[in-house]
Amino acid sequence: MCMVCGGRGLGSLFSGSNASSETARASGLTRREVIATAVATASVASAPSVDAWAAPDRTTVFRGGRVYTVDDAQPWAQAVVVKGNRIVHVGDDAGTAKFIRRGAEVVDLGGRMMLPGFVESHWHLSTATFARGAWVNYERLDDVYDALRRHADSHPNDRIIQGFGWMVTSFPETGPRKEPLDAIVPDRPVLLVSNDFHNYWVNSKFLEMAGITKDTPRDVVPGASWFEKDPKTGEPTGFICEPPAFFVALEALEKHGIRPYGIDTAVVAMEEWQRKLAAAGVTTVFDAGFAIWPDQQHNGFDILMGLERRGKLLQRVVGSYYYNDPKIDPLPIIRGYKKKYRSGLVEANVLKLVADGTEAAHTAYYLEPYADRPDWRGEMLLPPDVLDRVVRAADAEGLDMHVHAVGDGAVRLTLDAFEAAIKANGARNRRHTICHAFVTAPSDISRFRQLGVVANTQIQWGVPDPYLARVQKYLGGERGNRQYTFKSFIDQGVTVSFGTDALATGYKVVYKPLEAIQAGHTRQEPGKPDGPVLAPASERLSVAELIRGYTINGAYQLRKENEIGSIRTGKLADLVVLEKNLFDVAPHDIGKVDVQLTMMNGRITHRAGL
């Protein structure tokens, strides 16, 4: 399978023109005007009725619950009262009596668990653009085909059948073939995007309309992006590797009036995922970069601001400028974003740096060589001198940085850069973050605490699935068996936050915090309670540690710990109600617990069963 840039996590995948730029040229509108028009006119199917836009003076009284506050001064409570968008009471039921007046809603929790709203501190909202249509993120291919068939049958008027999530580990290096798709949908193009966003599975009709034949050159970028060909017939097989070849095909489809991924699609998709995230209990998102628009990252912020104006934004979003090109000076760009994008729910104030690549692509940078390539340690995508220079300059301006570092070599160089910046620029209240850090040298763990660096990771990937088994083989021996050691981080006083990095992944797509919490607690694959535990088992995290990482620690990362992340009088009313108490649920059932109510900023954004 083609994994040149692939693996878990999202790189700068998608570049070049898209539908909005063509529309702009044709109409004479500016690009921003096209986006504004798309935001204003795009619509999605009606959401379930939720009170997402409550009056500012509304009072909601929650009583009879098991309220886990994540506040060390008062860990548990029975009742919470919300007035407007603020919490005005945390305590027992008796203390709510004075708030129960005409117009107040009283919600009997009936012993259900209440938590602070989940802070999803590493996501990529724009990836939702490519995750529309059939959901095919299944281990069994029969389930993939059934999902595709149901979607195609229920959308008879769609000119193209799309889907997302097929697992790259389910196929040989040559990828999947077109024939199974042809058997399900022979007369319309089918386009299925893989779970890592780097690979594409299409049917014969797609190839025909895109003009891809046995005479089409195989390689678009030699050794990096291609149309797979049958070795006997020379015919295209239906597997397309990496975005350059993919975009050649998409441009050909545009001649037939089919544009799957325009700005209007992004608007609709990002709105759809607002509801899904709310249903998962998410109230705040850190967006780690609108990398699908590398040269126009403002698109993402423009869409979010438009959703907020229409009352459709169901999470507060802290965004970033995604930087991985040494030829560009990112500071003027993030400076401009920070000034322009600052509203009630949207802000852009973080510089995202990409230090290295990924394990599967052998581009993550390690202190020692790969076990299967003894002459290769990976490489820094941002050379150390560039990393040092940008970190020092950004730190001098008071910017917070979020740095992608997968390998222990990249982690160390990033810590070195932060340490040098601190020495050069003096003491201040910093919130720098290193994300991923799947392999960190034991001697470097304490440096996170010493330097005040937050460790953000994707704890749901720390399970022995087929992707991680492959990575362990690449890393080898002792190093392969000391991945995801975040219990050690916490024990050494490091602030650890969690984010799913959705929607890209190497195996199963996880975007629900409760599923990630289960994975971090068990270190086992979901649905396999008797399956192997990722070694060392001593790195399993407690439920309390995981809740903290998904609430107050994420808030701290985003400089919002005084406003959100715990349930305390005076804080913003970001709350989630669960059907069961996580401390009483069997470890392998945590991910199955239903979120029955989500409140963000005092507004109910999701309600089901309560």
XYZ file of C-alpha atoms in Angstrom:
610
model
C 0.000 0.000 0.000
C 1.286 3.457 -0.837
C 2.333 5.193 2.355
C 4.809 7.749 1.031
C 3.374 10.454 3.222
C 0.923 8.253 5.010
C 0.264 6.734 8.360
C -1.709 8.084 11.231
C -2.268 11.813 11.187
C -2.820 14.358 8.455
C -0.106 15.914 6.366
C -0.361 18.672 3.796
C -2.256 16.419 1.426
C -4.321 18.546 -0.863
C -3.062 21.422 -2.944
C -3.881 23.130 -6.190
C -7.102 24.625 -7.469
C -10.536 23.502 -6.418
C -14.089 24.253 -7.372
C -14.243 27.546 -5.531
C -11.286 29.047 -7.405
C -12.847 28.056 -10.725
C -16.139 29.582 -9.665
C -14.324 32.745 -8.689
C -12.620 33.041 -12.074
C -15.877 32.434 -13.927
C -17.974 34.848 -11.920
C -15.524 37.629 -11.247
C -16.053 37.213 -7.514
C -13.198 37.165 -5.056
C -12.378 33.852 -3.419
C -13.725 35.107 -0.072
C -16.976 36.166 -1.737
C -17.359 32.678 -3.192
C -16.814 31.137 0.240
C -19.277 33.562 1.815
C -21.862 32.636 -0.806
C -21.302 28.942 -0.188
C -21.631 29.426 3.564
C -24.838 31.385 3.140
C -26.504 29.024 0.695
C -25.317 25.538 1.698
C -27.828 23.541 3.659
C -27.974 20.135 5.276
C -30.785 17.866 6.361
C -32.623 19.096 9.425
C -30.926 18.170 12.661
C -32.800 16.583 15.550
C -34.525 19.266 17.560
C -32.109 20.682 20.112
C -32.200 23.924 22.021
C -28.953 25.178 20.518
C -29.812 28.853 20.704
C -31.186 29.394 24.197
C -32.062 32.835 25.535
C -29.188 34.469 27.454
C -31.248 34.709 30.648
C -32.501 31.134 30.567
C -32.027 29.020 33.698
C -31.471 25.266 33.597
C -31.409 23.254 36.815
C -29.783 19.824 36.769
C -30.624 17.750 39.839
C -30.184 14.247 41.158
C -26.965 13.454 39.352
C -23.497 12.118 39.910
C -21.543 15.214 38.900
C -17.810 14.593 38.467
C -16.497 18.136 38.418
C -12.765 17.642 37.685
C -12.324 20.318 40.364
C -9.980 19.173 43.119
C -11.675 21.502 45.613
C -15.036 19.785 45.095
C -14.628 16.542 43.100
C -18.283 15.422 43.268
C -21.632 17.179 43.408
C -25.311 16.358 43.027
C -26.659 19.372 41.180
C -25.608 22.114 38.762
C -27.494 25.282 37.848
C -26.846 27.219 34.658
C -28.035 30.779 34.067
C -27.380 32.127 30.605
C -24.023 30.704 29.616
C -22.525 30.495 33.123
C -22.612 27.983 35.945
C -24.142 29.633 39.029
C -24.418 26.676 41.405
C -22.498 23.452 41.994
C -23.579 21.505 45.050
C -26.519 19.544 46.405
C -30.150 19.455 45.284
C -31.282 21.565 48.210
C -29.181 24.470 46.975
C -31.079 24.629 43.696
C -34.406 25.639 45.241
C -33.802 29.372 44.957
C -33.161 29.048 41.202
C -36.393 27.213 40.371
C -38.609 30.031 39.193
C -40.990 30.534 36.318
C -39.325 29.707 33.032
C -36.545 27.602 34.520
C -36.118 24.109 33.127
C -35.533 21.419 35.703
C -33.706 18.334 34.413
C -33.821 15.267 36.642
C -30.570 13.444 35.990
C -31.822 10.317 37.727
C -28.372 9.362 38.923
C -26.736 9.866 35.545
C -23.151 11.083 35.338
C -22.357 14.673 34.442
C -18.897 15.745 33.296
C -17.357 18.930 31.921
C -17.742 19.094 28.156
C -14.987 17.250 26.343
C -12.122 19.328 24.952
C -10.983 17.697 21.721
C -7.482 19.134 21.617
C -6.315 17.879 18.212
C -8.725 17.591 15.267
C -8.845 18.555 11.583
C -12.371 19.770 10.834
C -11.720 20.203 7.127
C -11.152 16.456 6.698
C -14.918 16.065 7.022
C -15.029 17.304 3.405
C -13.659 13.937 2.280
C -15.674 11.817 4.708
C -19.104 12.106 3.157
C -21.255 9.347 1.725
C -20.895 5.692 2.699
C -19.052 4.994 5.941
C -16.838 2.013 5.084
C -14.416 1.913 8.022
C -14.856 -1.799 8.704
C -12.486 -4.711 9.182
C -14.674 -7.158 7.232
C -14.892 -6.456 3.520
C -18.440 -7.805 3.447
C -19.395 -4.979 5.813
C -17.697 -2.491 3.483
C -19.660 -3.786 0.502
C -22.942 -3.822 2.435
C -22.459 -0.216 3.531
C -21.663 0.873 -0.013
C -24.698 -0.965 -1.385
C -27.044 0.605 1.185
C -25.728 4.074 0.455
C -25.960 3.697 -3.306
C -29.493 2.296 -3.094
C -30.633 5.142 -0.842
C -29.099 7.843 -3.093
C -30.337 6.930 -6.578
C -29.985 10.480 -7.906
C -26.368 11.096 -6.849
C -24.142 11.396 -9.888
C -21.170 10.027 -7.967
C -21.199 7.588 -5.050
C -18.660 8.562 -2.413
C -17.456 6.930 0.769
C -14.746 7.089 3.372
C -12.697 4.952 5.708
C -11.610 1.719 4.016
C -8.614 0.278 5.821
C -5.307 0.240 3.992
C -4.205 -2.751 6.064
C -6.984 -4.884 4.535
C -5.245 -5.093 1.164
C -1.887 -6.064 -0.354
C 0.702 -3.521 -1.431
C -1.020 -3.253 -4.810
C -4.206 -2.028 -3.156
C -7.883 -2.913 -3.683
C -9.422 -3.642 -7.077
C -12.351 -2.177 -9.007
C -14.296 -5.412 -9.617
C -16.132 -5.581 -6.249
C -17.241 -1.979 -6.680
C -18.375 -2.649 -10.256
C -20.598 -5.466 -8.986
C -22.364 -3.067 -6.615
C -22.469 0.147 -8.685
C -21.774 -0.472 -12.375
C -23.377 2.642 -13.876
C -22.138 5.534 -11.713
C -18.623 6.511 -10.648
C -17.620 5.298 -7.177
C -14.924 7.034 -5.138
C -13.894 5.686 -1.730
C -11.244 7.558 0.264
C -9.058 5.486 2.575
C -8.860 5.945 6.330
C -5.463 7.657 6.006
C -6.652 10.002 3.188
C -3.670 8.978 1.036
C -5.265 6.216 -1.049
C -8.350 6.019 -3.276
C -10.475 3.094 -4.456
C -12.571 3.621 -7.598
C -14.713 1.587 -9.967
C -14.565 1.142 -13.726
C -17.084 3.924 -14.380
C -14.913 6.382 -12.476
C -11.859 5.346 -14.495
C -13.814 5.632 -17.735
C -15.110 9.132 -16.977
C -11.676 10.251 -15.773
C -10.093 8.936 -18.966
C -7.701 6.602 -17.138
C -6.899 3.642 -19.389
C -4.096 1.150 -20.016
C -2.463 3.833 -22.163
C -2.410 6.384 -19.327
C 1.088 6.657 -17.847
C 1.201 4.817 -14.523
C 3.314 7.308 -12.582
C 2.204 10.859 -11.903
C 5.072 11.400 -9.463
C 7.539 8.536 -9.969
C 7.800 6.390 -6.872
C 5.366 8.597 -4.984
C 1.964 8.784 -6.707
C 0.467 6.576 -9.375
C -2.446 4.723 -10.957
C -1.990 1.037 -10.137
C -1.961 -1.190 -13.234
C -2.627 -4.899 -13.631
C 0.751 -6.557 -14.321
C -0.731 -8.875 -16.984
C -3.197 -6.648 -18.853
C -1.853 -3.181 -18.121
C -5.386 -2.051 -17.287
C -5.910 0.290 -14.289
C -6.962 -1.761 -11.280
C -9.028 0.874 -9.477
C -6.363 1.838 -6.918
C -4.973 5.381 -6.940
C -2.041 6.198 -4.677
C -1.494 9.651 -3.144
C -3.068 13.023 -3.980
C -1.134 14.046 -7.147
C -2.607 11.164 -9.182
C -5.939 11.591 -7.430
C -6.175 15.215 -8.480
C -5.408 14.346 -12.093
C -8.492 12.136 -11.982
C -10.629 14.746 -10.224
C -9.745 17.399 -12.789
C -10.861 15.027 -15.548
C -14.157 14.406 -13.752
C -14.833 18.143 -13.706
C -15.314 17.983 -17.480
C -18.457 15.966 -16.706
C -19.645 18.542 -14.192
C -18.725 16.391 -11.194
C -16.824 18.234 -8.450
C -16.920 16.202 -5.239
C -14.840 18.512 -3.054
C -15.669 22.163 -3.610
C -16.006 24.789 -0.905
C -19.767 24.222 -0.797
C -19.091 20.573 0.060
C -16.733 21.641 2.845
C -19.386 23.940 4.313
C -22.012 21.201 4.374
C -19.603 18.581 5.707
C -18.248 20.759 8.502
C -21.808 21.600 9.555
C -22.769 17.924 9.557
C -19.819 17.083 11.787
C -20.758 19.804 14.253
C -23.757 17.674 15.156
C -21.728 14.457 15.314
C -19.188 16.018 17.626
C -21.911 17.462 19.833
C -23.489 14.003 20.038
C -20.094 12.696 21.192
C -20.001 15.250 24.017
C -17.429 17.561 22.423
C -17.819 21.232 23.304
C -14.400 22.641 22.340
C -12.096 21.764 19.438
C -8.503 22.640 18.725
C -8.145 22.502 14.959
C -4.573 21.499 14.192
C -4.576 22.925 10.707
C -6.699 23.316 7.578
C -4.015 21.450 5.648
C -6.300 20.499 2.752
C -6.001 24.145 1.666
C -2.260 24.694 2.178
C -2.191 28.074 0.441
C -5.658 29.239 1.516
C -6.013 28.067 5.090
C -8.270 31.020 5.785
C -10.996 29.019 4.008
C -11.503 26.975 7.153
C -11.817 30.003 9.410
C -14.172 31.721 6.955
C -16.418 28.649 6.973
C -16.430 28.462 10.784
C -17.220 32.163 11.133
C -20.063 31.723 8.652
C -21.459 28.795 10.628
C -21.270 30.855 13.796
C -23.164 33.744 12.189
C -25.913 31.312 11.162
C -26.077 29.773 14.634
C -24.810 26.434 13.336
C -21.469 26.257 15.138
C -21.924 23.827 18.032
C -18.366 23.877 19.395
C -16.006 26.685 20.215
C -12.938 26.345 17.995
C -9.366 27.412 18.591
C -7.552 27.197 15.277
C -4.007 27.290 14.006
C -1.907 28.113 10.985
C -0.370 24.872 9.648
C 3.299 25.360 8.744
C 5.604 22.828 7.076
C 7.321 24.764 4.295
C 10.781 26.175 5.179
C 10.526 28.633 2.281
C 7.627 30.479 3.937
C 7.742 32.871 6.888
C 4.671 31.837 8.899
C 4.696 34.711 11.377
C 3.006 37.388 9.231
C 0.301 34.860 8.331
C -0.567 33.720 11.856
C -0.257 37.328 13.009
C -2.917 38.311 10.487
C -5.139 35.336 11.326
C -4.922 36.087 15.027
C -6.077 39.650 14.426
C -8.825 38.804 11.939
C -10.379 35.663 13.389
C -11.550 36.371 16.902
C -15.234 36.002 17.698
C -17.354 34.521 20.438
C -16.643 30.948 19.341
C -13.772 31.109 16.833
C -10.192 32.226 17.279
C -6.903 31.662 15.476
C -3.949 31.999 17.795
C -1.683 28.931 17.508
C 1.202 28.218 15.142
C 1.232 24.540 14.123
C 4.669 23.261 13.084
C 5.355 19.888 11.443
C 8.757 18.688 12.612
C 8.826 15.192 11.112
C 6.654 12.720 9.234
C 5.094 9.369 10.153
C 6.269 5.926 11.191
C 4.686 3.958 8.341
C 6.263 6.206 5.730
C 9.645 5.984 7.484
C 9.690 9.778 7.681
C 9.333 10.049 11.463
C 12.731 11.061 12.855
C 14.291 8.760 15.474
C 17.413 8.780 17.596
C 18.328 5.334 16.242
C 17.788 3.826 12.769
C 14.673 1.918 11.733
C 14.967 -1.813 12.401
C 14.099 -2.636 8.779
C 16.307 0.145 7.351
C 19.478 0.203 9.441
C 20.959 3.088 7.468
C 17.945 5.388 7.942
C 16.620 7.312 10.969
C 13.967 9.276 9.131
C 14.190 12.974 8.482
C 13.099 16.297 9.854
C 10.572 17.969 7.574
C 11.583 21.273 9.109
C 15.396 21.288 9.280
C 16.679 21.881 12.828
C 18.010 25.353 12.031
C 14.628 26.380 10.566
C 12.780 24.871 13.528
C 15.025 26.726 15.977
C 14.663 30.022 14.146
C 10.884 29.879 13.772
C 10.317 28.685 17.349
C 12.501 31.433 18.783
C 10.857 34.162 16.690
C 7.305 32.947 17.373
C 8.027 32.605 21.083
C 9.379 36.148 21.157
C 6.002 37.334 19.847
C 4.158 35.439 22.577
C 2.672 32.874 20.200
C 1.782 29.399 21.413
C 3.087 26.568 19.231
C 1.733 23.077 18.585
C 4.473 20.898 17.094
C 3.949 17.572 15.317
C 6.757 15.260 16.456
C 6.301 11.501 16.114
C 9.815 10.097 16.542
C 11.975 10.457 19.634
C 14.555 12.356 17.595
C 11.994 14.946 16.534
C 10.678 15.181 20.101
C 14.174 15.892 21.414
C 14.978 18.522 18.790
C 11.658 20.241 19.484
C 12.325 20.273 23.223
C 15.773 21.688 22.450
C 14.197 24.437 20.353
C 11.732 25.330 23.116
C 14.516 25.367 25.695
C 16.633 27.693 23.547
C 13.672 30.022 22.992
C 12.950 30.202 26.721
C 16.565 31.085 27.455
C 16.591 33.716 24.717
C 13.222 35.320 25.429
C 12.873 35.031 29.192
C 10.156 33.776 31.468
C 6.469 34.067 30.579
C 3.264 32.051 30.700
C 3.731 29.638 27.796
C 1.450 26.888 26.465
C 3.665 25.206 23.893
C 2.597 21.685 22.950
C 4.268 18.691 21.353
C 1.667 16.471 19.729
C 1.931 12.724 19.117
C 5.280 11.891 20.847
C 4.437 8.199 20.442
C 8.058 7.270 21.127
C 9.861 9.552 23.558
C 13.249 8.834 25.089
C 12.731 8.165 28.825
C 15.263 10.866 29.669
C 13.235 13.448 27.733
C 9.909 12.886 29.502
C 10.830 15.023 32.522
C 11.903 17.849 30.196
C 8.247 18.378 29.229
C 7.484 19.304 32.841
C 10.682 21.305 33.312
C 9.975 23.400 30.206
C 6.210 23.627 30.777
C 5.446 21.819 27.521
C 2.084 20.060 27.141
C 2.129 16.537 25.711
C -0.851 16.047 23.385
C -1.444 12.564 22.044
C -3.887 10.249 20.317
C -4.391 7.679 23.036
C -6.874 5.646 20.966
C -4.034 4.530 18.689
C -2.154 2.905 21.576
C -3.706 -0.529 20.975
C -2.248 -3.610 19.216
C -4.077 -3.236 15.917
C -2.581 -4.267 12.542
C -1.206 -0.781 11.913
C 0.688 -0.651 15.198
C 1.959 -4.193 14.645
C 3.532 -2.976 11.428
C 5.046 0.040 13.176
C 6.502 -2.186 15.910
C 8.215 -4.223 13.199
C 9.669 -1.052 11.687
C 10.929 0.169 15.058
C 11.999 -3.173 16.444
C 12.697 -4.638 19.852
C 12.766 -2.494 22.955
C 11.820 0.733 21.182
C 8.817 -0.853 19.513
C 7.585 -1.947 22.928
C 7.739 1.469 24.576
C 5.184 3.375 22.560
C 2.383 5.411 24.149
C 4.024 5.643 27.588
C 1.831 8.484 28.808
C 1.295 7.030 32.259
C 4.996 7.742 32.743
C 4.433 11.300 31.520
C 1.625 11.858 34.030
C 3.583 10.243 36.870
C 6.410 12.710 36.186
C 4.083 15.697 36.399
C 3.610 16.400 32.689
C 0.303 17.918 31.553
C -1.132 15.417 29.044
C -4.079 16.268 26.798
C -5.900 14.103 24.290
C -7.225 14.545 20.774
C -8.186 12.000 18.138
C -6.487 13.755 15.178
C -9.626 12.786 13.292
C -10.549 11.918 10.781
C -7.261 10.507 9.461
C -5.970 7.280 10.969
C -4.107 4.111 10.147
C -6.862 1.673 11.097
C -10.210 2.311 12.778
C -11.499 5.875 12.738
C -12.171 7.130 16.253
C -13.661 10.555 16.925
C -15.622 9.937 20.131
C -13.771 10.786 23.352
C -15.414 7.898 25.210
C -13.960 5.415 22.718
C -10.531 6.981 23.146
C -10.892 6.820 26.925
C -11.681 3.115 26.705
C -8.582 2.512 24.574
C -6.344 4.424 26.964
C -7.740 2.520 29.932
C -7.469 -0.984 28.409
C -4.665 -0.688 25.793
C -6.712 -3.248 23.848
C -8.629 -3.090 20.603
C -12.330 -2.300 21.009
C -14.556 -5.367 21.015
C -11.658 -7.649 21.917
C -11.665 -7.906 25.729
C -9.662 -11.120 25.555
C -7.239 -9.739 23.017
C -3.625 -8.770 23.630
C -2.706 -5.731 25.724
C -0.231 -3.258 24.276
C 2.941 -3.604 26.297
C 3.808 -2.411 28.795
C 0.471 -2.952 30.545
C 1.701 -0.685 33.352
C 1.119 2.256 30.980
C -2.664 1.823 31.166
C -4.266 5.060 32.329
C -6.952 5.387 34.971
C -10.410 6.648 34.064
C -9.776 9.749 36.173
C -6.508 10.500 34.321
C -8.220 10.078 30.975
C -11.156 12.311 31.889
C -8.716 14.949 33.066
C -6.816 14.734 29.784
C -10.053 15.246 27.856
C -11.261 18.187 29.966
C -9.153 20.479 32.139
C -5.809 19.564 30.544
C -7.135 20.299 27.082
C -8.514 23.571 28.385
C -5.095 24.384 29.846
C -3.433 23.682 26.483
C -5.747 26.251 24.891
C -5.405 28.845 27.709
C -9.017 28.299 28.704
C -8.687 26.530 32.050
C -10.268 29.509 33.842
C -13.341 29.311 31.599
C -13.913 25.637 30.761
C -12.605 22.161 31.567
C -14.151 21.720 35.008
C -17.527 22.282 36.625
C -17.176 25.247 38.939
C -19.340 28.245 39.775
C -18.566 31.126 37.425
C -17.241 29.031 34.562
C -18.873 28.702 31.154
C -21.580 26.044 31.060
C -19.935 23.325 28.976
C -21.468 20.096 30.257
C -22.097 16.524 29.151
C -24.523 13.998 30.634
C -23.795 10.280 30.261
C -26.263 7.438 30.700
C -23.874 5.642 33.087
C -21.113 6.466 35.551
C -17.777 5.758 33.873
C -16.282 4.668 37.197
C -18.891 1.892 37.452
C -18.799 0.661 33.850
C -16.766 -2.363 32.801
C -13.569 -1.154 31.074
C -14.519 -2.601 27.689
C -17.961 -0.955 27.779
C -16.810 2.651 28.288
C -16.945 3.421 24.568
C -20.538 2.155 24.385
C -21.895 4.610 26.971
C -24.433 6.987 25.436
C -24.058 10.748 25.587
C -27.584 11.870 26.452
C -27.093 15.629 26.638
C -24.409 18.097 25.622
C -24.445 21.763 26.617
C -21.998 24.278 25.153
C -21.912 27.845 26.381
C -25.239 27.301 28.158
C -26.936 26.024 25.013
C -28.092 22.442 24.589
C -26.432 21.206 21.404
C -27.388 17.540 21.692
C -30.191 15.760 23.537
C -31.212 12.110 23.323
C -32.842 10.044 26.028
C -33.017 12.717 28.704
